[in-house]
Coordinates of C-alpha atoms in Angstrom, one line a residue:
X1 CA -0.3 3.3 10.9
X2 CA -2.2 5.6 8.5
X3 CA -4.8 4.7 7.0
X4 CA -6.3 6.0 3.0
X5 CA -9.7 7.0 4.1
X6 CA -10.4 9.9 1.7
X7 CA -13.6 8.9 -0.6
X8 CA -14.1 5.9 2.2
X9 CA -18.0 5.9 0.8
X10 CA -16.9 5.4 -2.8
X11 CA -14.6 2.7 -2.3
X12 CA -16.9 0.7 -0.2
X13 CA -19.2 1.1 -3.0
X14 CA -17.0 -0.1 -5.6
X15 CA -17.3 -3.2 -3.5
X16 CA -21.1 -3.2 -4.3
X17 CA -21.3 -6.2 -7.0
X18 CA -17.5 -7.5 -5.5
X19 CA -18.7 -9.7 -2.4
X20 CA -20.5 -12.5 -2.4
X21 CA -20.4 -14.9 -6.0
X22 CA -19.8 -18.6 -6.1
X23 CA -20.3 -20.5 -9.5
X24 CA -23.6 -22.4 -9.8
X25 CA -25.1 -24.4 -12.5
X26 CA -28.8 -24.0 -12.7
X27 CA -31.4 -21.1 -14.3
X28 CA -30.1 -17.2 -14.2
X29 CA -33.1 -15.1 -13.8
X30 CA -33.4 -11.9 -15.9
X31 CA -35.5 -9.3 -15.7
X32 CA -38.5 -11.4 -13.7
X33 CA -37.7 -14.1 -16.7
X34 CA -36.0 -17.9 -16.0
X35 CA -33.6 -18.8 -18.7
X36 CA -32.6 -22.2 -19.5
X37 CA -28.9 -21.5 -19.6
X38 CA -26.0 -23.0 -17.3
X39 CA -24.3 -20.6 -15.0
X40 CA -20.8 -21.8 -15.1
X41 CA -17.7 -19.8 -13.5
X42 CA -16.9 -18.1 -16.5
X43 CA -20.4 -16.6 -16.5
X44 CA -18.9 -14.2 -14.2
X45 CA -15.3 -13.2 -15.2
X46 CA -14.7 -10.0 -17.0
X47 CA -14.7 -6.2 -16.9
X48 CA -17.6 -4.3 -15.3
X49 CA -17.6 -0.2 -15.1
X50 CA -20.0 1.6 -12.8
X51 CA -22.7 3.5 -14.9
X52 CA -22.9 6.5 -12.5
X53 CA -20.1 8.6 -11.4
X54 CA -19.7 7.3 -7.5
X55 CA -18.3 4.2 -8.4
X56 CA -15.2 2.4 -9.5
X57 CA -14.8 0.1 -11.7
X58 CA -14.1 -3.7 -10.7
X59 CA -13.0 -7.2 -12.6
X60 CA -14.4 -10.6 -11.6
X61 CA -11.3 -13.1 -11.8
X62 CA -10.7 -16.5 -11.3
X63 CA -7.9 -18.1 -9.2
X64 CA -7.5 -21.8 -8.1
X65 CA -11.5 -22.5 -9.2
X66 CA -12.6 -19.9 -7.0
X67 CA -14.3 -16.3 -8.0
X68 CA -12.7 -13.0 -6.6
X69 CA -13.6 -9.2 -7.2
X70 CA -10.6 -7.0 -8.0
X71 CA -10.9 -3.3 -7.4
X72 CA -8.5 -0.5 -6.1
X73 CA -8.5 -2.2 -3.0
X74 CA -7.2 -5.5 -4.0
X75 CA -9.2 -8.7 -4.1
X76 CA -12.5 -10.2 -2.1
X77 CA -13.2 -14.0 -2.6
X78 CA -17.0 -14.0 -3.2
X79 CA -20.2 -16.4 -2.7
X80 CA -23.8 -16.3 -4.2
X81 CA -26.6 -17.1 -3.2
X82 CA -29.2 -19.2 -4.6
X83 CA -31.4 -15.9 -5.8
X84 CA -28.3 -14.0 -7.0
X85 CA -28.2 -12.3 -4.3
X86 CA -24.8 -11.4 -2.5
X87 CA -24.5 -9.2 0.8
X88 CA -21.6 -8.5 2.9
X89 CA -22.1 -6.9 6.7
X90 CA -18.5 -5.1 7.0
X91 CA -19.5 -2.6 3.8
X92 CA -23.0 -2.8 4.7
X93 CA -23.1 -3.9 0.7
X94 CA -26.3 -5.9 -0.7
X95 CA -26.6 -6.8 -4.1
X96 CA -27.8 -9.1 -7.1
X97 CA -26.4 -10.0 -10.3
X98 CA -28.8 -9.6 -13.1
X99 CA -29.0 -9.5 -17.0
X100 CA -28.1 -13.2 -17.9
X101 CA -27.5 -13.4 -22.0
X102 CA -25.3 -15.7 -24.5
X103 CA -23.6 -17.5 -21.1
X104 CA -22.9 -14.2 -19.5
X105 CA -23.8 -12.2 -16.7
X106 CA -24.5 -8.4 -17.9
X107 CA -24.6 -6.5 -14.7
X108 CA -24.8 -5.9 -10.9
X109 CA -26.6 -3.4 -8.7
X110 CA -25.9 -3.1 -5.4
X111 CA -27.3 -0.6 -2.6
X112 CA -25.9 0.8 0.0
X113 CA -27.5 3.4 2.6
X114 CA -30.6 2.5 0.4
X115 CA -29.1 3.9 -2.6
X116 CA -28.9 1.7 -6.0
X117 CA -25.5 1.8 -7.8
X118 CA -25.4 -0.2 -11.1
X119 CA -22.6 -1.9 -12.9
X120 CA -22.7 -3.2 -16.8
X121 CA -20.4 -5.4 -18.3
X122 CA -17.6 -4.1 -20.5
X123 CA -15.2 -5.5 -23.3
X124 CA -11.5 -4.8 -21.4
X125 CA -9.1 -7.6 -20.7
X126 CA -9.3 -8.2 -16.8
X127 CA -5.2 -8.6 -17.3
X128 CA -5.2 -4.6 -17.9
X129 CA -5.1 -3.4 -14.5
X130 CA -5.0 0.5 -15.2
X131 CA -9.0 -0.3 -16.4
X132 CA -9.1 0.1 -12.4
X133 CA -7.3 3.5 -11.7
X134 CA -9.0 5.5 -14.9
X135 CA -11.3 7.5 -13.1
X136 CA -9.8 10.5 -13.6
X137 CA -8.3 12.8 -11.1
X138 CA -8.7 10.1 -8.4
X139 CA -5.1 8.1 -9.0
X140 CA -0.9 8.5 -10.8
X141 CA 0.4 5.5 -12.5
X142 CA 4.0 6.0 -12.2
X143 CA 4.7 2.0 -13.0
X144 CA 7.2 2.2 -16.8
X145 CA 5.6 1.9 -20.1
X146 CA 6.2 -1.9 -20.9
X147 CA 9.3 -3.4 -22.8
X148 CA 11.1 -0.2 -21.5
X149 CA 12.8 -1.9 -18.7
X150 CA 12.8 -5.8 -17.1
X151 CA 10.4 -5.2 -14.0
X152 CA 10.7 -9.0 -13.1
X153 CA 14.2 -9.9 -13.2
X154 CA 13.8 -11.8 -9.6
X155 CA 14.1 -15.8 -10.2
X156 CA 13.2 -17.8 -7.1
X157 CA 15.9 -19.9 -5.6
X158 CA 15.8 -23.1 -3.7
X159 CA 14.6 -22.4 0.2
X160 CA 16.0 -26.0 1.3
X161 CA 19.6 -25.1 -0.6
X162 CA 19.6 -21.5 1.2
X163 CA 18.6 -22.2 4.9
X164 CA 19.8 -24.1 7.9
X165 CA 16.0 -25.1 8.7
X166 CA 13.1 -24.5 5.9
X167 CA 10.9 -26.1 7.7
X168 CA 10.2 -23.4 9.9
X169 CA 9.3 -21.1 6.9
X170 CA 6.5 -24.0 5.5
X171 CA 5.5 -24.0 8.5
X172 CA 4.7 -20.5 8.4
X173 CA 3.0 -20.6 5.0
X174 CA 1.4 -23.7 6.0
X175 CA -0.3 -21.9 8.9
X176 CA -1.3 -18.7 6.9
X177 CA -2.8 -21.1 3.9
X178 CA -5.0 -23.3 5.9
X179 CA -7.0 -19.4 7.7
X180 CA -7.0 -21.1 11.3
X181 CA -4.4 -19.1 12.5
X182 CA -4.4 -15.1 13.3
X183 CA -2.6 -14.5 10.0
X184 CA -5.4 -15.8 7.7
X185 CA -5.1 -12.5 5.9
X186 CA -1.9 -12.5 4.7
X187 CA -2.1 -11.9 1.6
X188 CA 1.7 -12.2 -0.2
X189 CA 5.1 -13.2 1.7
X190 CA 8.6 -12.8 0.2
X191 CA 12.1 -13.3 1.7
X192 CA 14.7 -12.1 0.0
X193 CA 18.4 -12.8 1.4
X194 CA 22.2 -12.6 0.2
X195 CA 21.4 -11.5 -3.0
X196 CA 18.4 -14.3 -3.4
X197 CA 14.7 -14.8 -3.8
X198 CA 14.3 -17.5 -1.2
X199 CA 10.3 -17.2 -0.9
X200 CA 7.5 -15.5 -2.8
X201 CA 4.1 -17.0 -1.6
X202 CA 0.9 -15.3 -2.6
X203 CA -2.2 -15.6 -1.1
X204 CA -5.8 -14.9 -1.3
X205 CA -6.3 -15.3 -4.8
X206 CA -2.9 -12.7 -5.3
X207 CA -0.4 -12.9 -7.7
X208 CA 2.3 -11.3 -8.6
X209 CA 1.0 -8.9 -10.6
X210 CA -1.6 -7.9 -8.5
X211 CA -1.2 -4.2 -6.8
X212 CA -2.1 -4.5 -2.9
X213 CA -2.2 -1.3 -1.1
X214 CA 0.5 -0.3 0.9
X215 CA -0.8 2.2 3.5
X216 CA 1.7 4.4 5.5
X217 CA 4.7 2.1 3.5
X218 CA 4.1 4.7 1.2
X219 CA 5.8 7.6 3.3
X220 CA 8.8 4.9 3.2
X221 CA 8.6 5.7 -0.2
X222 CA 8.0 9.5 -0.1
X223 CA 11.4 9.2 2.1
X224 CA 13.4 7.7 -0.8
X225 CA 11.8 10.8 -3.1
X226 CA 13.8 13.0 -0.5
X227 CA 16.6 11.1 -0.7
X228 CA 16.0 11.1 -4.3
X229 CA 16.6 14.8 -4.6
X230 CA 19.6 14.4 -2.1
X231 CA 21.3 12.5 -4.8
X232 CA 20.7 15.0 -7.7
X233 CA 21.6 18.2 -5.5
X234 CA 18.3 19.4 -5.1
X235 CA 18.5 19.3 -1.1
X236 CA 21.8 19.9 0.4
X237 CA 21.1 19.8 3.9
X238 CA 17.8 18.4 5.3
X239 CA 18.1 20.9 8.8
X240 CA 17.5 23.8 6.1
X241 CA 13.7 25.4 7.3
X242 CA 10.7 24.2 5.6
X243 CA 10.1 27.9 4.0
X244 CA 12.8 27.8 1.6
X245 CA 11.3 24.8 0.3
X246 CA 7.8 26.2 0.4
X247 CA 8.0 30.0 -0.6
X248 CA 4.2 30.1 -1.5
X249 CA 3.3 28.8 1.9
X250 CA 5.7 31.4 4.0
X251 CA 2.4 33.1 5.0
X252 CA 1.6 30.0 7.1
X253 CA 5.5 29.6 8.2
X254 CA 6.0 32.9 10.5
X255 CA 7.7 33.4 13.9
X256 CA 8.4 29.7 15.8
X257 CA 7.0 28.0 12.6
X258 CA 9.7 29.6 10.2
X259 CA 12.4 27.5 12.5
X260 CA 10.9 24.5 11.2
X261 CA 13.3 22.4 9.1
X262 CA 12.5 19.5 6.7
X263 CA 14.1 17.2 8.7
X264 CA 11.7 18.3 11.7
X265 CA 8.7 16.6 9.0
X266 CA 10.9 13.5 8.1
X267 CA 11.0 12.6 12.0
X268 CA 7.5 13.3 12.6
X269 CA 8.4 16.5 15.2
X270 CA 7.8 19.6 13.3
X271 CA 6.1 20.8 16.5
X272 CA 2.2 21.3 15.1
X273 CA -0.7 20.5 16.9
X274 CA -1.6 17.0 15.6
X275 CA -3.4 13.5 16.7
X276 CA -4.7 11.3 14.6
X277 CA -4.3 8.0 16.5
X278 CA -6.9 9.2 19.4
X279 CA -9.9 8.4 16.9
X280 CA -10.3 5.9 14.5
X281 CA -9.4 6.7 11.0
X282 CA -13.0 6.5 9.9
X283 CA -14.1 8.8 12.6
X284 CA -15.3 12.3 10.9
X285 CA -13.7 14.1 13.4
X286 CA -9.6 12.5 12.8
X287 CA -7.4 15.2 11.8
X288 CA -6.3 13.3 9.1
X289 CA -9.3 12.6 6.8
X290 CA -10.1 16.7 7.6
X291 CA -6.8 17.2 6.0
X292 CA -7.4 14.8 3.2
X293 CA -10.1 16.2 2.6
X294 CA -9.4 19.9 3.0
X295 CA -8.7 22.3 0.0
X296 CA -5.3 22.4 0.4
X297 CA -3.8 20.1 2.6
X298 CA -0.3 21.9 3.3
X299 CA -2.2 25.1 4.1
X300 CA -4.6 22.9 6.3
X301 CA -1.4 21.7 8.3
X302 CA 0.7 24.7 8.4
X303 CA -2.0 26.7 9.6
X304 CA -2.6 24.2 13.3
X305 CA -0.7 26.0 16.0
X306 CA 2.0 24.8 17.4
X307 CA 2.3 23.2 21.0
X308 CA 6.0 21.7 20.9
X309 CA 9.4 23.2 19.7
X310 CA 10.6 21.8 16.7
X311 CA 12.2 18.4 17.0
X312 CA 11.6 17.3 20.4
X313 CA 8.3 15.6 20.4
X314 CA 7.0 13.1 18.2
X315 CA 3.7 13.0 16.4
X316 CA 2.7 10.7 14.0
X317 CA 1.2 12.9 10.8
X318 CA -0.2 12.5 7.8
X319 CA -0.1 16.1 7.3
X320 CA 3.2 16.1 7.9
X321 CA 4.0 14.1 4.7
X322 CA 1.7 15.9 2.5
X323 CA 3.8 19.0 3.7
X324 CA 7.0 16.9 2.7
X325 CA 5.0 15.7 -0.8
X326 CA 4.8 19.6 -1.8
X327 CA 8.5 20.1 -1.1
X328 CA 9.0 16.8 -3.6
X329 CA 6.7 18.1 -6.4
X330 CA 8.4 21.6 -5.8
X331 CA 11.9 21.3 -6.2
X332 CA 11.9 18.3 -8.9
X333 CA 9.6 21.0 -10.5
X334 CA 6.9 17.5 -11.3
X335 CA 3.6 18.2 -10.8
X336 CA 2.9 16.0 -8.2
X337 CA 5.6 13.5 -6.3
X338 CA 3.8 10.2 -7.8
X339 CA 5.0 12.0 -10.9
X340 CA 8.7 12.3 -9.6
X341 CA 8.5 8.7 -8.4
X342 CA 7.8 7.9 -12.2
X343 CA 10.3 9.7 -13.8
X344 CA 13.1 10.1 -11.4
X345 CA 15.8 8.5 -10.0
X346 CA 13.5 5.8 -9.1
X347 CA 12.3 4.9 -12.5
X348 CA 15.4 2.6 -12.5
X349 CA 13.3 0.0 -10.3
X350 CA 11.0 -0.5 -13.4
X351 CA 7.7 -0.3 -11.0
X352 CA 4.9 -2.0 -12.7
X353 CA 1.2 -2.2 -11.9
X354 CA 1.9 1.0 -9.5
X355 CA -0.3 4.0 -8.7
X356 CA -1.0 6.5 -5.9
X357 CA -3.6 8.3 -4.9
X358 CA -4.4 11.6 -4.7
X359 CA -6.5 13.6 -1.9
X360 CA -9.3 16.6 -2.6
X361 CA -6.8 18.9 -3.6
X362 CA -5.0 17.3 -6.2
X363 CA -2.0 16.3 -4.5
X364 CA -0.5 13.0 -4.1
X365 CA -1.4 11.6 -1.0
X366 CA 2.3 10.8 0.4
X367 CA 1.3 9.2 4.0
X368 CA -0.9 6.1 2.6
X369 CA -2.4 6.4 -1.0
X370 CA 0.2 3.5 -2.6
X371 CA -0.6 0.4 -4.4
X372 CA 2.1 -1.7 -5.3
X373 CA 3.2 -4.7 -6.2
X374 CA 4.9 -6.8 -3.0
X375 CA 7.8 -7.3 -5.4
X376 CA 7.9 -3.6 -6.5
X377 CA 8.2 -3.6 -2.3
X378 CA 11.0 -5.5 -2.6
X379 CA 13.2 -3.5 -4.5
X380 CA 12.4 -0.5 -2.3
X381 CA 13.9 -3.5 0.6
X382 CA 16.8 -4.6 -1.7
X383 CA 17.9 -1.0 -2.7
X384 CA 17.8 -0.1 1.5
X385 CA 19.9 -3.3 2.0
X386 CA 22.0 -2.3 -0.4
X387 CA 23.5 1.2 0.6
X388 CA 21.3 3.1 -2.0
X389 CA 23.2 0.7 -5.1
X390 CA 20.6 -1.3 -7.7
X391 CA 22.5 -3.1 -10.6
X392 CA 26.3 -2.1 -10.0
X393 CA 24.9 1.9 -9.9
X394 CA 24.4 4.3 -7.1
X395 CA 20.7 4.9 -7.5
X396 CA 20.4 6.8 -4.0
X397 CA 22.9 8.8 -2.5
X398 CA 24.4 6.5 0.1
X399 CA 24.5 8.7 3.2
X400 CA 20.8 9.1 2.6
X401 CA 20.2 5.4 3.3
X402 CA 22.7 5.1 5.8
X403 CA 20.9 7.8 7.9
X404 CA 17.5 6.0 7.3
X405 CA 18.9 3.0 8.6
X406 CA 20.3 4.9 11.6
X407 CA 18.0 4.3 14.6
X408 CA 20.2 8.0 16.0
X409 CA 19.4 9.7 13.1
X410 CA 16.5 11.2 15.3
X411 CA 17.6 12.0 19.0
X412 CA 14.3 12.6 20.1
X413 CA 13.2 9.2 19.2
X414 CA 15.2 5.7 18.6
X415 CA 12.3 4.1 17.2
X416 CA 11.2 6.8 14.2
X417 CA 13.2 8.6 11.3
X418 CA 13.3 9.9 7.7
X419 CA 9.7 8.1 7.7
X420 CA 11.7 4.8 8.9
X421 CA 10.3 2.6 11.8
X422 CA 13.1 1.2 14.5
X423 CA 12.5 -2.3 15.9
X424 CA 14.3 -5.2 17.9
X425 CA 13.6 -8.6 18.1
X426 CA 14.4 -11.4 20.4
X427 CA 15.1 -14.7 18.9
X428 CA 15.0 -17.7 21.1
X429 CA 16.8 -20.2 19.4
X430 CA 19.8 -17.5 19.2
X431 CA 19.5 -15.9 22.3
X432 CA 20.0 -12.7 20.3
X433 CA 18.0 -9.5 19.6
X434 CA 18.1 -8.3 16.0
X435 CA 17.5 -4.9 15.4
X436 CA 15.5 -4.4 11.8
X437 CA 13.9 -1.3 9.8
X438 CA 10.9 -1.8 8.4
X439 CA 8.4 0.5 6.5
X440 CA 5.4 -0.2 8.1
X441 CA 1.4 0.1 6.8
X442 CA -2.1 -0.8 8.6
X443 CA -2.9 -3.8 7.9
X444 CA 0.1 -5.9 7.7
X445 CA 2.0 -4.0 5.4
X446 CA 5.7 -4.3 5.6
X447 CA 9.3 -3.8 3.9
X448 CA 11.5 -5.3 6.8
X449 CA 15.5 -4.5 6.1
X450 CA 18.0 -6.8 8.7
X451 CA 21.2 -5.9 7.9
X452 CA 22.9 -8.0 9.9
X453 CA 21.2 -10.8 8.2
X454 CA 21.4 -9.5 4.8
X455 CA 18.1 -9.8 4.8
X456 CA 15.0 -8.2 3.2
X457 CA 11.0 -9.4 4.2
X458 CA 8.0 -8.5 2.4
X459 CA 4.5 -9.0 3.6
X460 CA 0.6 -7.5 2.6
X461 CA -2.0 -8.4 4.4
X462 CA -6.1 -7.2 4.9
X463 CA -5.3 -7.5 8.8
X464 CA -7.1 -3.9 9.3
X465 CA -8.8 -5.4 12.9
X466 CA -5.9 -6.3 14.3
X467 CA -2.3 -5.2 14.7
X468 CA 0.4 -6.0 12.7
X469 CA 2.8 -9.4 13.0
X470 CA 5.6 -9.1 11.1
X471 CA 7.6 -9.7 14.8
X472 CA 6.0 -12.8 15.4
X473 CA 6.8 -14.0 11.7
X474 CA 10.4 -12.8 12.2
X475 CA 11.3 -14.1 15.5
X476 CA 9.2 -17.5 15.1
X477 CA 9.6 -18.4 11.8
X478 CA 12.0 -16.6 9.4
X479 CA 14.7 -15.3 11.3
X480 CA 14.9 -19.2 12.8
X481 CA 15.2 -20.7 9.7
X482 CA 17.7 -18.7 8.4
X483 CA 20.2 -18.9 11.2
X484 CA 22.9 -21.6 12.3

């Protein structure tokens, strides 16, 4: 899946201070000075904001008696060393906390390609999340303005009452608690069924108002946005070309390319030159960081040849989406989809902690710039399941979600449409295969929708070295456990 890897520098630099610290009781050292004060845990915790420009900003929290950094990438357990120092090989990060006064810590610097960033405590509540997104231009909040709607009205049931054999899903979360299996980085599971909250686990240091990325979930999302505009009449028919969508682009949309309809993007076979899976997301050279990063990402797309007719080859695009972002912002006349997401149909899921990012040119970026909360996830699941209904109301227009759920809604290919994955699985102790639709993100991000099972699974992860298991959990665990 996608990865975000626009302004890949900066965000490993906002990991700078965010990796290695571990409470110790002892001296702090401050400016070449010993001081005869106890460093306790709560030495560390608070707000701390980047004194340069090329930097976010980043809490220290506490969770379970163990120190984590939170930053627009979630949360990173960290240790200390004995000097202050802290390091961390993936980011190529080193660092040392500094400026010890009245049982605080004051500030970090930490370097990176040789380069010193600095960091200085601030007076925010580490509760206020949005102190994370405020560097401007770089991220939409389009969570609701508190006390303006309930944005936790799930209440967890009883998993023994709901389930023929619970013991299979402990032994799941068992497993991903004590790290020795190859899920040690889940980060959240939920399982939602009939109507009920059977299982929300969090892990990591996570709760439930902590905003994980979502990677490529988030064109899952930009799907419902489509669907979204279906429902008010502002799309009538998806096999419509792309141009009359996109009239300030209909330079790039001549000859073959003017055939191109917006159902052509949704299935990922608009017929454009494009591969971004060949090289690693972090590669200079992918496609889709050169379109992230490119002036104007629609033009950038629309203006690759084409090498396929419209609709009969897949490939996977990030550019794509951005193309399918513009036609969003367009027609529900917002300035950027994020913006729609917040005051559209979809407000009525009461997002909280939510924001996207945006690429170079300003524009939401559609294919894999989400953070959400795993139960915001699960309303996106829920309102699938649910034919496009949330609390008694048609929120969606129902064909919409019917054709999202329909693995022939692309002819081209069973296992990809509207931005929807396709899957089967085989469970053993049924004999059965289940077939399942699942948004699906790098890293372990999933919404999972089986209809036949009435069922809805969540799941975040920091997998990004591995591939995705959400199968394995399915067919070994959950599905097990919920079946006769």
């Amino acid at each position: 899946m996608a990865v975000y890897v626009s302004g890949y520098k900066k965000l490993a630099i906002s990991l700078l201070g965010a990796c290695v610290l571990l409470p110790i009781a002892g001296c702090a050292q401050r400016e070449g000075t010993i001081v005869n004060e106890k460093v306790e845990l709560a030495s560390y915790i608070g707000a701390y904001q980047s004194t340069g420009d090329d930097a976010y900003n980043f809490f220290v929290v506490e969770r379970d008696n163990k120190l984590y950094i939170q930053n627009t990438w979630g949360l990173t357990e960290i240790n200390i060393q004995a000097d202050h120092s802290f390091e961390i090989e993936k980011w190529g990060l080193k660092g040392k906390i500094h400026d010890f006064d009245n049982g605080k810590f004051q500030g970090y610097t930490g370097t990176v390609d040789g380069v010193d960033y600095d960091y200085k405590r601030i007076d925010v509540d580490i509760n206020d999340i949005g102190f994370l997104y405020q560097k401007e231009g770089y991220a939409s909040n389009f969570s609701q303005p508190l006390g303006t709607c309930d944005s936790d009205s799930y209440k967890l049931s009883n998993l023994a009452d709901n389930s023929h054999k619970p013991e299979k899903i402990e032994a799941l979360i068992a497993q991903i608690q004590s790290k020795k299996y190859a899920w040690a980085e889940q980060d959240s599971l939920l399982i939602y069924q009939d109507g009920k909250l059977l299982v929300e686990e969090y892990f990591n240091g996570y709760r439930r108002q902590d905003p994980h990325q979502i990677q490529s979930v988030s064109k899952s999302l930009t799907s419902l946005l489509v669907g979204s505009l279906v429902t008010q009449g502002k799309i009538t028919d998806v096999n419509t070309p792309i141009v009359k969508f996109l009239p300030e682009y209909k330079h790039w949309l001549q000859d073959q390319k003017a055939t191109i309809t917006l159902a052509n993007f949704l299935d990922m076979a608009a017929g454009i030159e494009w591969d971004e899976w060949t090289l690693r997301y972090t590669d200079p050279n992918n496609i889709r960081g050169k379109e992230m990063e490119s002036d104007d990402a629609v033009a950038f797309t629309l203006g690759l040849p084409m090498n396929n007719k419209p609709g009969e080859v897949f490939a996977y695009s990030g550019g794509y989406v951005s193309v399918v972002g513009t036609v969003i912002s367009n027609l529900s006349k917002q300035e950027t989809a994020a913006d729609y997401a917040k005051h559209g149909p979809l407000k009525t899921l009461c997002f909280n902690n939510a924001y996207w990012y945006k690429q170079k040119d300003g524009k939401t970026n559609t294919a894999g710039g989400g953070m959400m909360r795993p139960i915001d996830m699960l309303k996106i699941g829920q309102l699938m399941l649910d034919g496009g209904e949330w609390q008694d109301k048609q929120l969606i227009d129902k064909q919409w979600i019917e054709d999202s759920l329909d693995r022939t809604v692309n002819p081209f290919n069973s296992l990809y449409g509207y931005f929807w994955w396709h899957s089967d699985v085989f469970v053993l102790q049924s004999g059965k295969t289940y077939h399942y639709v699942h948004a699906s993100g790098w890293g372990g991000q999933e919404i999972v929708i089986v209809k036949e099972l009435g069922l809805v699974v969540v799941t975040t992860a920091s997998n990004f070295e591995s591939s995705g298991k959400v199968g394995e959990m399915l067919s070994q665990f959950i599905i097990p456990a919920l079946i006769e």
